[in-house]
PDB file of N, CA, C and O in Angstrom:
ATOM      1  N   UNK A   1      96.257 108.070  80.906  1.00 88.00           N
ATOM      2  CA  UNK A   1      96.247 109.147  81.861  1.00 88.00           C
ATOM      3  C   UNK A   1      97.391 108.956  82.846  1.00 88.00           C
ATOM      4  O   UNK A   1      97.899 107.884  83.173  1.00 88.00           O
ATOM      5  N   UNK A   2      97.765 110.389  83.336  1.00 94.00           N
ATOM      6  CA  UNK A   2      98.783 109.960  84.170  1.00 94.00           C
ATOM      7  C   UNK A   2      98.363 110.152  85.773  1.00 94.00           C
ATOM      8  O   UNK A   2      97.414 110.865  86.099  1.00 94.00           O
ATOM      9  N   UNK A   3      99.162 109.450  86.704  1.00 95.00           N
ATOM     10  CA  UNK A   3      99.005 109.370  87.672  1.00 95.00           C
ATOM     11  C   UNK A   3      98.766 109.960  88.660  1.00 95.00           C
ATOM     12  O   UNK A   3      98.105 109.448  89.564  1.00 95.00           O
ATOM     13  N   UNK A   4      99.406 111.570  88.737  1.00 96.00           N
ATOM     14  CA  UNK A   4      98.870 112.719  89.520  1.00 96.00           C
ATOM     15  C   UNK A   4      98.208 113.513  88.913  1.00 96.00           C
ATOM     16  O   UNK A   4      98.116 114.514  89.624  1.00 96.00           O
ATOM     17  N   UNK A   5      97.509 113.695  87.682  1.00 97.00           N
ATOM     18  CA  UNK A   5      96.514 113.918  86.856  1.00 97.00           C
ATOM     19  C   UNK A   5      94.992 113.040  87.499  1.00 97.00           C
ATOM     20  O   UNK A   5      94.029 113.684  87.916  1.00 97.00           O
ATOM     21  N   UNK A   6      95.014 111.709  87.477  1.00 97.00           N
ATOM     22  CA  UNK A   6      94.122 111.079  88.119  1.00 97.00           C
ATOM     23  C   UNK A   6      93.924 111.255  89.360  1.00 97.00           C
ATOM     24  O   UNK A   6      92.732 111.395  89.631  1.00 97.00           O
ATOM     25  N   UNK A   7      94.726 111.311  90.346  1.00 97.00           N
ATOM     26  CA  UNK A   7      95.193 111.606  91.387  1.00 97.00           C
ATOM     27  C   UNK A   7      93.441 113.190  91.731  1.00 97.00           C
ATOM     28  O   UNK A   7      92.324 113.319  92.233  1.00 97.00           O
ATOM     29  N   UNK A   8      94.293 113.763  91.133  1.00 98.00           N
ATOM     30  CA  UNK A   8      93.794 115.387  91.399  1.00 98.00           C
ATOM     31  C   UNK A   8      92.279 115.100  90.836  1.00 98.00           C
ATOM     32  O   UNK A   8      91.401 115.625  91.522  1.00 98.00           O
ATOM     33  N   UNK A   9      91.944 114.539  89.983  1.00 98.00           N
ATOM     34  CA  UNK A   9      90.621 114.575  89.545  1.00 98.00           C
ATOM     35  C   UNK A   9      89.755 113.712  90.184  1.00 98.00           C
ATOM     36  O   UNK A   9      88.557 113.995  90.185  1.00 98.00           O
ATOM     37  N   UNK A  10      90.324 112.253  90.976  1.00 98.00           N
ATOM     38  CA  UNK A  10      89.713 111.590  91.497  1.00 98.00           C
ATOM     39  C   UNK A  10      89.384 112.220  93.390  1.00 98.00           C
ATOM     40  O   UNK A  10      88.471 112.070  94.203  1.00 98.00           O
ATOM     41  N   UNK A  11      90.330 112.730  93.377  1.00 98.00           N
ATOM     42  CA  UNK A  11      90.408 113.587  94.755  1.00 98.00           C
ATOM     43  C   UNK A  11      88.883 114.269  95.044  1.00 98.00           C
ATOM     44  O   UNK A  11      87.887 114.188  95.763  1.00 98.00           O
ATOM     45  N   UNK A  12      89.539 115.065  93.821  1.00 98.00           N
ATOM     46  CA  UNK A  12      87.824 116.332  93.760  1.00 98.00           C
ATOM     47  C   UNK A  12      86.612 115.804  93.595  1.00 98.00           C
ATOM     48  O   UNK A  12      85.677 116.429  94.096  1.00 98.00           O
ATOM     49  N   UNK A  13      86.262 114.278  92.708  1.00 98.00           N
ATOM     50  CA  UNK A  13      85.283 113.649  92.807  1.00 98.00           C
ATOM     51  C   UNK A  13      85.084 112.769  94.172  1.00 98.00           C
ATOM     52  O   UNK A  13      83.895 112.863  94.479  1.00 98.00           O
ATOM     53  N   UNK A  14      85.566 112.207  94.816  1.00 97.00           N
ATOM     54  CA  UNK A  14      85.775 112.251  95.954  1.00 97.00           C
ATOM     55  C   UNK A  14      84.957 113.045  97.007  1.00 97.00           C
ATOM     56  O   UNK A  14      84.436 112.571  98.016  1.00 97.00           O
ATOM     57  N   UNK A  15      84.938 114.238  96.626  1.00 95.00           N
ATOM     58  CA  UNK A  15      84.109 115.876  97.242  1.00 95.00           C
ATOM     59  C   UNK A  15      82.748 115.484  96.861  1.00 95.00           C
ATOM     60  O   UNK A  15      81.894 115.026  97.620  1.00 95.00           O
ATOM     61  N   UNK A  16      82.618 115.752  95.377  1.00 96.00           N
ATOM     62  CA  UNK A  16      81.745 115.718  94.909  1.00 96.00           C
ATOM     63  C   UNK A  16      80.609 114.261  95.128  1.00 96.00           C
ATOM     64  O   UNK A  16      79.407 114.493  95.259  1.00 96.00           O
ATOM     65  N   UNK A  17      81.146 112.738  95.151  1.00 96.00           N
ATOM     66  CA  UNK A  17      79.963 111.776  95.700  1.00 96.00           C
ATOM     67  C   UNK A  17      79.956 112.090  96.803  1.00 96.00           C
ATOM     68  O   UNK A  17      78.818 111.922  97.242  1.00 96.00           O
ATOM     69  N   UNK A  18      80.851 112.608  97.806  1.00 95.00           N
ATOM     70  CA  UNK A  18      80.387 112.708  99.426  1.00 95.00           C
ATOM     71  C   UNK A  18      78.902 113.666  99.533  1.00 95.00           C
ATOM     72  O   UNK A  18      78.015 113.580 100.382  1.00 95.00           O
ATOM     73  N   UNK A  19      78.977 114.369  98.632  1.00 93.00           N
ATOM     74  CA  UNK A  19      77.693 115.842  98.920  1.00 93.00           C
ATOM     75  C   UNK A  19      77.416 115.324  98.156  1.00 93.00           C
ATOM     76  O   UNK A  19      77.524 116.215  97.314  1.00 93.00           O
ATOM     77  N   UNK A  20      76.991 114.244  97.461  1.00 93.00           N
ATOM     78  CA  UNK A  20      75.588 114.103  97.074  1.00 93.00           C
ATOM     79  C   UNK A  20      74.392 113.893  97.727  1.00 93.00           C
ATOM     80  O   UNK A  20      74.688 113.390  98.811  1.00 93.00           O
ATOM     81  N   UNK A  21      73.235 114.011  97.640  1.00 94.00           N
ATOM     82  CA  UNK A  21      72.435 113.902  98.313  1.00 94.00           C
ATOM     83  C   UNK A  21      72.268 112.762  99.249  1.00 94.00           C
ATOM     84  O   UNK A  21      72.074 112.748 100.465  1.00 94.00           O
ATOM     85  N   UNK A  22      72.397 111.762  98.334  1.00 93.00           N
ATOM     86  CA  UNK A  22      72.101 110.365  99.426  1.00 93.00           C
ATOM     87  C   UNK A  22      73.147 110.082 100.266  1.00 93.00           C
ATOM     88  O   UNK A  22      73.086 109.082 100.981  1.00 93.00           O
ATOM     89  N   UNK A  23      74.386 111.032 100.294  1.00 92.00           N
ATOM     90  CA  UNK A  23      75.961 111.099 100.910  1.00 92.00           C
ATOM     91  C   UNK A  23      75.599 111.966 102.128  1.00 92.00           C
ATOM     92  O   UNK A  23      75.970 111.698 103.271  1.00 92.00           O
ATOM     93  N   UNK A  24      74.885 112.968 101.810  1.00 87.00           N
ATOM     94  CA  UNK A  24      75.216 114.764 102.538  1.00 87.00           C
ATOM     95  C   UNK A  24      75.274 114.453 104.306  1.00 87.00           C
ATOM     96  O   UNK A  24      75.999 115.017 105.126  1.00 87.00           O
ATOM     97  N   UNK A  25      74.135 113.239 104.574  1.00 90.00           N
ATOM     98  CA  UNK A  25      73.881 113.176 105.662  1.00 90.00           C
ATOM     99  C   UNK A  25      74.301 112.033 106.621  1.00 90.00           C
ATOM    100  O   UNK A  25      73.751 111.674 107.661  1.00 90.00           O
ATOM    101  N   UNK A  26      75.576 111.480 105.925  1.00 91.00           N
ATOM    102  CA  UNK A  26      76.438 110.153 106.209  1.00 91.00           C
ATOM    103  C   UNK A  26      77.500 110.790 106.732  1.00 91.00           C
ATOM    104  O   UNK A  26      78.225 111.459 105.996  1.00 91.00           O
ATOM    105  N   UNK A  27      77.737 110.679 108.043  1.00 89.00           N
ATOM    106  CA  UNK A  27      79.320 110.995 108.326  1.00 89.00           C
ATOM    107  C   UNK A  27      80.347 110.478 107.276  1.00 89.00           C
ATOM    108  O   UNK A  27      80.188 109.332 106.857  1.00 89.00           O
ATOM    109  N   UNK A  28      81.485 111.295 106.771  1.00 87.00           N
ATOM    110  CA  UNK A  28      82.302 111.054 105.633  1.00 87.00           C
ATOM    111  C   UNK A  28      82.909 109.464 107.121  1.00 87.00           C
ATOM    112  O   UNK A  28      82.347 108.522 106.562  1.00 87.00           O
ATOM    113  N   UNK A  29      83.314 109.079 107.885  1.00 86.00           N
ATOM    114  CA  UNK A  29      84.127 108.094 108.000  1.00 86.00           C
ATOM    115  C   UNK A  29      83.178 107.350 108.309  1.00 86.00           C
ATOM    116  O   UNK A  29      83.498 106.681 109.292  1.00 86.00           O
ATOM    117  N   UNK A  30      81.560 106.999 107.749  1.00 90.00           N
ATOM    118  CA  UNK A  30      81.018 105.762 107.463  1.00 90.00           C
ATOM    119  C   UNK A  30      80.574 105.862 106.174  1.00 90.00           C
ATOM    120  O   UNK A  30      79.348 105.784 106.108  1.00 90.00           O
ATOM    121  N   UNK A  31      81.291 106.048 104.823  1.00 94.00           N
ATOM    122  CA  UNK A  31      81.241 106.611 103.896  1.00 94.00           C
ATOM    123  C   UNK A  31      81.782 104.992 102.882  1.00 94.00           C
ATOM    124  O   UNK A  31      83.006 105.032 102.758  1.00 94.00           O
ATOM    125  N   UNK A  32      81.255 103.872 102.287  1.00 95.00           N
ATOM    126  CA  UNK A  32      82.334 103.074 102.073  1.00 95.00           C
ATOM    127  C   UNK A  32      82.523 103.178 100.604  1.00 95.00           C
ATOM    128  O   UNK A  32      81.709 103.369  99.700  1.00 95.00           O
ATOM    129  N   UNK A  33      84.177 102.950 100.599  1.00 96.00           N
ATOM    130  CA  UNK A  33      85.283 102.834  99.480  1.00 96.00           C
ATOM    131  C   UNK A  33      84.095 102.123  97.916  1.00 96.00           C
ATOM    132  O   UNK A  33      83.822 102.768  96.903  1.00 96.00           O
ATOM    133  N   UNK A  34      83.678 100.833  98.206  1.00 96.00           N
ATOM    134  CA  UNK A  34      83.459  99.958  97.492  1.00 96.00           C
ATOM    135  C   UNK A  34      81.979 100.483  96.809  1.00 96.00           C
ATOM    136  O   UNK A  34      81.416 100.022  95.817  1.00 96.00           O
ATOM    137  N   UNK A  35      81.597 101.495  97.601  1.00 96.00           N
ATOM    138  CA  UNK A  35      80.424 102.658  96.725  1.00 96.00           C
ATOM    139  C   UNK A  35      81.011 102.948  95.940  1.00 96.00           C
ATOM    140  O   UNK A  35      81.319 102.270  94.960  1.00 96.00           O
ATOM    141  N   UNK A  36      81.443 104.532  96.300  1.00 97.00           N
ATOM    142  CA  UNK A  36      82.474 105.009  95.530  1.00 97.00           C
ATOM    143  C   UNK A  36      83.106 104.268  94.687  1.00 97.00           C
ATOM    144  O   UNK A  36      82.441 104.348  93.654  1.00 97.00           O
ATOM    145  N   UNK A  37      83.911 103.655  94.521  1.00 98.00           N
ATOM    146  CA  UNK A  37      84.422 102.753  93.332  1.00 98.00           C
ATOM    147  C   UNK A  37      83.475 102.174  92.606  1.00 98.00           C
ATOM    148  O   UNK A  37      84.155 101.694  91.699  1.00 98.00           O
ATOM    149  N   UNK A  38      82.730 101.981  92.452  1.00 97.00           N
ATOM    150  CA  UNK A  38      81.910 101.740  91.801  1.00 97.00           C
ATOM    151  C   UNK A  38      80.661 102.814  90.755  1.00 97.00           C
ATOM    152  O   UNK A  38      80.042 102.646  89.704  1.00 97.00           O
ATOM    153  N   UNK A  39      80.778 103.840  91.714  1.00 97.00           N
ATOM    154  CA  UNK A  39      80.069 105.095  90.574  1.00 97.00           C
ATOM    155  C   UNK A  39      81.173 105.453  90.228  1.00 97.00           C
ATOM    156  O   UNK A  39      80.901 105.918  89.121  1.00 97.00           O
ATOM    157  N   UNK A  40      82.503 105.619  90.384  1.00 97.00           N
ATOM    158  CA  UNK A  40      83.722 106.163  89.639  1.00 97.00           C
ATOM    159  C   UNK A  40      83.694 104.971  88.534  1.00 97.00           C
ATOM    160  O   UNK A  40      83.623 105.552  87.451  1.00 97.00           O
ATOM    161  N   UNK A  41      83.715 103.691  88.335  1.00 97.00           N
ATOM    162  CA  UNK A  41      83.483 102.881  87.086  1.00 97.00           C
ATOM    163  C   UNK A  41      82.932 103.263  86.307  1.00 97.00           C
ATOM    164  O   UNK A  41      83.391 103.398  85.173  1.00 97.00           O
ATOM    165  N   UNK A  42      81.492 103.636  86.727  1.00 97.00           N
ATOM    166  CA  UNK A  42      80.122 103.974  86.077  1.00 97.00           C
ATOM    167  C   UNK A  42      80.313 104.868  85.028  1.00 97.00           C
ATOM    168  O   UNK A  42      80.016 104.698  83.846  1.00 97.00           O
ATOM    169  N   UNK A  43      80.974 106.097  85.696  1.00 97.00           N
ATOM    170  CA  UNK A  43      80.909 107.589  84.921  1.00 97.00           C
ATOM    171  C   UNK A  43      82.263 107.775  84.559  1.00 97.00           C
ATOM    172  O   UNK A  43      82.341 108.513  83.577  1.00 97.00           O
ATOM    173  N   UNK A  44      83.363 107.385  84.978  1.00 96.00           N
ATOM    174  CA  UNK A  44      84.841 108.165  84.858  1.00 96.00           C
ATOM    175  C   UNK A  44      85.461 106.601  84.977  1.00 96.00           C
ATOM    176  O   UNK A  44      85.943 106.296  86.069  1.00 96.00           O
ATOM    177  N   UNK A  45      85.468 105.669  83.973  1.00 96.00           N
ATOM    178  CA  UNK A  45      86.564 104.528  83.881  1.00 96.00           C
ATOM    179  C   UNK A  45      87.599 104.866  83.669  1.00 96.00           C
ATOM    180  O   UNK A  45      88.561 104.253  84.132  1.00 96.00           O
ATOM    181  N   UNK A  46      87.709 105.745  83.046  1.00 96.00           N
ATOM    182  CA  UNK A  46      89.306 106.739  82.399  1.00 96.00           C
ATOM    183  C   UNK A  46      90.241 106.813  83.448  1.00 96.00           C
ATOM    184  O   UNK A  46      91.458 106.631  83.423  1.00 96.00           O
ATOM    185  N   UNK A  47      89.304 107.180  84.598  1.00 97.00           N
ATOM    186  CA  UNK A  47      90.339 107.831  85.603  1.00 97.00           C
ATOM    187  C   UNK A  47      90.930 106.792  86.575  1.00 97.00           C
ATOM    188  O   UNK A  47      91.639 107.138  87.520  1.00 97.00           O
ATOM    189  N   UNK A  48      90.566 105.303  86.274  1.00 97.00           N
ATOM    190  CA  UNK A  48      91.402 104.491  86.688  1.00 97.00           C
ATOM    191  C   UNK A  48      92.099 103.665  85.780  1.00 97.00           C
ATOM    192  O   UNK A  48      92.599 102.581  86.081  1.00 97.00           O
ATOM    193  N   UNK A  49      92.120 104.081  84.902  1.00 95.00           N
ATOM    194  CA  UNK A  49      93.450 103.645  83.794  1.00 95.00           C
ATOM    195  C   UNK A  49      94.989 104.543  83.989  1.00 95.00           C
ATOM    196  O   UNK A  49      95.310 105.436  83.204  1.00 95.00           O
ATOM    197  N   UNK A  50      95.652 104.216  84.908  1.00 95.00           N
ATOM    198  CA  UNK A  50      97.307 104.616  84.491  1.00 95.00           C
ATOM    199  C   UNK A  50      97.752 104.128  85.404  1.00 95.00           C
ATOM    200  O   UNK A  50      96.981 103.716  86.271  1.00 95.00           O
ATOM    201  N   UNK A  51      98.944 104.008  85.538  1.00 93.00           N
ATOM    202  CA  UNK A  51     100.211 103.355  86.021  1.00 93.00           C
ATOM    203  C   UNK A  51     100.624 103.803  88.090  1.00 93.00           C
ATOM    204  O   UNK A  51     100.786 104.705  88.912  1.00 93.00           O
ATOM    205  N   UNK A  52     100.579 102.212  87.848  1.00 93.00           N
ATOM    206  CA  UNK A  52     101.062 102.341  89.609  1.00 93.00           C
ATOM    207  C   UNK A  52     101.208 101.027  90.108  1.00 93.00           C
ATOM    208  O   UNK A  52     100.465 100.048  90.031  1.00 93.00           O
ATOM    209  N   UNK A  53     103.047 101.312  90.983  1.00 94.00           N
ATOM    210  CA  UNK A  53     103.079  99.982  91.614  1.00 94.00           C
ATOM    211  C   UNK A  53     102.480  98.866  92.103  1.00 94.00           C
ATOM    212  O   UNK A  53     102.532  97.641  91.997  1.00 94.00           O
ATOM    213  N   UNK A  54     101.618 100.121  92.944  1.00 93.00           N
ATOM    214  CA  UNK A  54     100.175  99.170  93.673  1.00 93.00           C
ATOM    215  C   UNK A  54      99.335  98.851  92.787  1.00 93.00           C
ATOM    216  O   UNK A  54      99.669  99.106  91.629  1.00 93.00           O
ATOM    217  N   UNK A  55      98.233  98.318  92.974  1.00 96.00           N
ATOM    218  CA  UNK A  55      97.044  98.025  92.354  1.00 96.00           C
ATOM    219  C   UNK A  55      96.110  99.199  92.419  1.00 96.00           C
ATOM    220  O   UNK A  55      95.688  99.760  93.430  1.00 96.00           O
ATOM    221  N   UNK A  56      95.784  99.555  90.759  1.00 96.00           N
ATOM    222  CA  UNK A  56      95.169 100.554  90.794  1.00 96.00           C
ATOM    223  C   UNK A  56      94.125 101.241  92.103  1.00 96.00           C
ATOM    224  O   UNK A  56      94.150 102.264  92.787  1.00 96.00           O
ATOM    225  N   UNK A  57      93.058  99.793  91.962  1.00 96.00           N
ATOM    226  CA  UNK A  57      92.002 100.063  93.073  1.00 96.00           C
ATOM    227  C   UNK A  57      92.504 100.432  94.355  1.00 96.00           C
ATOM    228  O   UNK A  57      91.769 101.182  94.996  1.00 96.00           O
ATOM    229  N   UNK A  58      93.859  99.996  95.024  1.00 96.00           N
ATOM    230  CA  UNK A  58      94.473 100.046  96.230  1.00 96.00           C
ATOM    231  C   UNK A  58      94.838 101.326  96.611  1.00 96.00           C
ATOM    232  O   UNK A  58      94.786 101.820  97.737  1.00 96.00           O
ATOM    233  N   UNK A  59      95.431 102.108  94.951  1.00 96.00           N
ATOM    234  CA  UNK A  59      95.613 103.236  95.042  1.00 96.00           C
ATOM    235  C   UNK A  59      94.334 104.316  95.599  1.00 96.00           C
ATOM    236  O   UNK A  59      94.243 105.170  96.481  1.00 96.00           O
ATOM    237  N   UNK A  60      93.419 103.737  94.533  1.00 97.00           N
ATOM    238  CA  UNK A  60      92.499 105.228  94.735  1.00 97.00           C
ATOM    239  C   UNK A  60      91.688 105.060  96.298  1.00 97.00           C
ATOM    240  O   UNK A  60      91.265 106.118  96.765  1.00 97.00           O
ATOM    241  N   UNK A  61      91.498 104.025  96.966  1.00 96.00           N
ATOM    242  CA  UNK A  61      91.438 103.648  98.165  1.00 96.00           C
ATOM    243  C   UNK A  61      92.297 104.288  99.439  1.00 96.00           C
ATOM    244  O   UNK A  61      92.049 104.472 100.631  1.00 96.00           O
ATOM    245  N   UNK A  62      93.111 104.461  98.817  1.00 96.00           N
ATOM    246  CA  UNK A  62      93.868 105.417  99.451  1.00 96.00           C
ATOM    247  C   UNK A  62      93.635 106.830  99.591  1.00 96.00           C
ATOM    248  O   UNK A  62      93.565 107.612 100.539  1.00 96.00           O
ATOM    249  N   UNK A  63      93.570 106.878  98.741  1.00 97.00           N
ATOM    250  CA  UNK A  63      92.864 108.525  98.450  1.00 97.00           C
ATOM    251  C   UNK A  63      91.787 108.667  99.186  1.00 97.00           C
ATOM    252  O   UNK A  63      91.685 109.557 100.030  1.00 97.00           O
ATOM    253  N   UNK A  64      90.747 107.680  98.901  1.00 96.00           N
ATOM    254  CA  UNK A  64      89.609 108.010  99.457  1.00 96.00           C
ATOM    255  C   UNK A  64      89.637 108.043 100.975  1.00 96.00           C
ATOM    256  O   UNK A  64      88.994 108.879 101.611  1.00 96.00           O
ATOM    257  N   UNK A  65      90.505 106.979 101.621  1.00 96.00           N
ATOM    258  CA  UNK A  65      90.332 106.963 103.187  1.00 96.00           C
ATOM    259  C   UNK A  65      91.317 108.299 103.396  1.00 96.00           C
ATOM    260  O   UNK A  65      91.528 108.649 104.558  1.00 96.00           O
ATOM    261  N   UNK A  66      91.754 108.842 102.610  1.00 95.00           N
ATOM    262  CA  UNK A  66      92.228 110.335 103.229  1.00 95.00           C
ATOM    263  C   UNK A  66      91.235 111.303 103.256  1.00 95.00           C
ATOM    264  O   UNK A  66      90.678 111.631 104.304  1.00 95.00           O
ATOM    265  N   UNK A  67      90.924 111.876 101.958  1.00 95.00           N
ATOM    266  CA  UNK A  67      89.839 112.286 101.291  1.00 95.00           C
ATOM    267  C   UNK A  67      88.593 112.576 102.729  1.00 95.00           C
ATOM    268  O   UNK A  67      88.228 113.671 103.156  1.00 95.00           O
ATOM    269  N   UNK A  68      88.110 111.011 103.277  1.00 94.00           N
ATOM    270  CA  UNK A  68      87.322 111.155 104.006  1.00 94.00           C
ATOM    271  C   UNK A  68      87.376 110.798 105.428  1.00 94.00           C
ATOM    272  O   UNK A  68      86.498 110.492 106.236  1.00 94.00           O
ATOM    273  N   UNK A  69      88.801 110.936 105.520  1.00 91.00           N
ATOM    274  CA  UNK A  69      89.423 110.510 107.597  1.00 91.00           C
ATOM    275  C   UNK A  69      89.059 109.255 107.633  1.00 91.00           C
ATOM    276  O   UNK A  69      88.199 109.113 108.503  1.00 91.00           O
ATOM    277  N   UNK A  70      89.337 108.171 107.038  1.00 90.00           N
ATOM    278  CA  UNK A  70      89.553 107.043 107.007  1.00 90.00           C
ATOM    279  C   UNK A  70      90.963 106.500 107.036  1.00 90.00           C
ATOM    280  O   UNK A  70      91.092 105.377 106.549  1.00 90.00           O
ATOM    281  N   UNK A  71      91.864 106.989 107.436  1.00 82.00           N
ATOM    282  CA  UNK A  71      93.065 106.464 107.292  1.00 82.00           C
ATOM    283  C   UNK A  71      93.151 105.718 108.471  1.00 82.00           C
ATOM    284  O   UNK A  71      94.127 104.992 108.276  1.00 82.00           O
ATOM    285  N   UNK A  72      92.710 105.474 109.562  1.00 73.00           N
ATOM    286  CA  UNK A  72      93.232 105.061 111.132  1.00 73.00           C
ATOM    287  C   UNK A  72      92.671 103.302 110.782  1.00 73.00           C
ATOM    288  O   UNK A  72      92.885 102.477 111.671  1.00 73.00           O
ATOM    289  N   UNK A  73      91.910 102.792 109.358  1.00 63.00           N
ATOM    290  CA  UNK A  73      91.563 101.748 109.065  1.00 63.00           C
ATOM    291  C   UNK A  73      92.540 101.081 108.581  1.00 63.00           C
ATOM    292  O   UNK A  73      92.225  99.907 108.386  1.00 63.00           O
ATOM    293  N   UNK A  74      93.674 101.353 108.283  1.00 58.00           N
ATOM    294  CA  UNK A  74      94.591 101.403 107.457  1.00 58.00           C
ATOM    295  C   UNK A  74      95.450 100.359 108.791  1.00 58.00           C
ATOM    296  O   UNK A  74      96.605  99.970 108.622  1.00 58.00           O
TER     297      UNK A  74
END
């Protein structure tokens, strides 16, 4: 898979674990990364298979503290 392909799909899932139920009622910036990464293993391993300087996980971590106004952790 390629990288802004993953990018875009991991984004939107992203959306999608925040509104899940056991999510809905968690402010998104006490929301943690190391959840998420972990149901993205579960269901969608695919989407952390492709290419990047960084370390995959570092990448989509990134995403996510955007994703959910987590960047000021950074």
């Amino acid at each position: 898979m390629k990288k802004p392909e993953a990018e875009r799909q991991i984004r939107y899932l992203i959306g999608q674990w925040c509104n899940k139920e056991e999510h809905r009622n968690i402010p998104k910036g006490e929301l943690y990364f190391s959840d998420f990464h972990s149901w993205l293993q579960q269901n969608w391993p695919n989407l952390l298979q492709f290419r990047s300087v960084m370390p995959v996980s570092d990448e989509v971590k990134r995403w996510f503290d955007q994703e959910t106004g987590q960047t000021w952790r950074n």
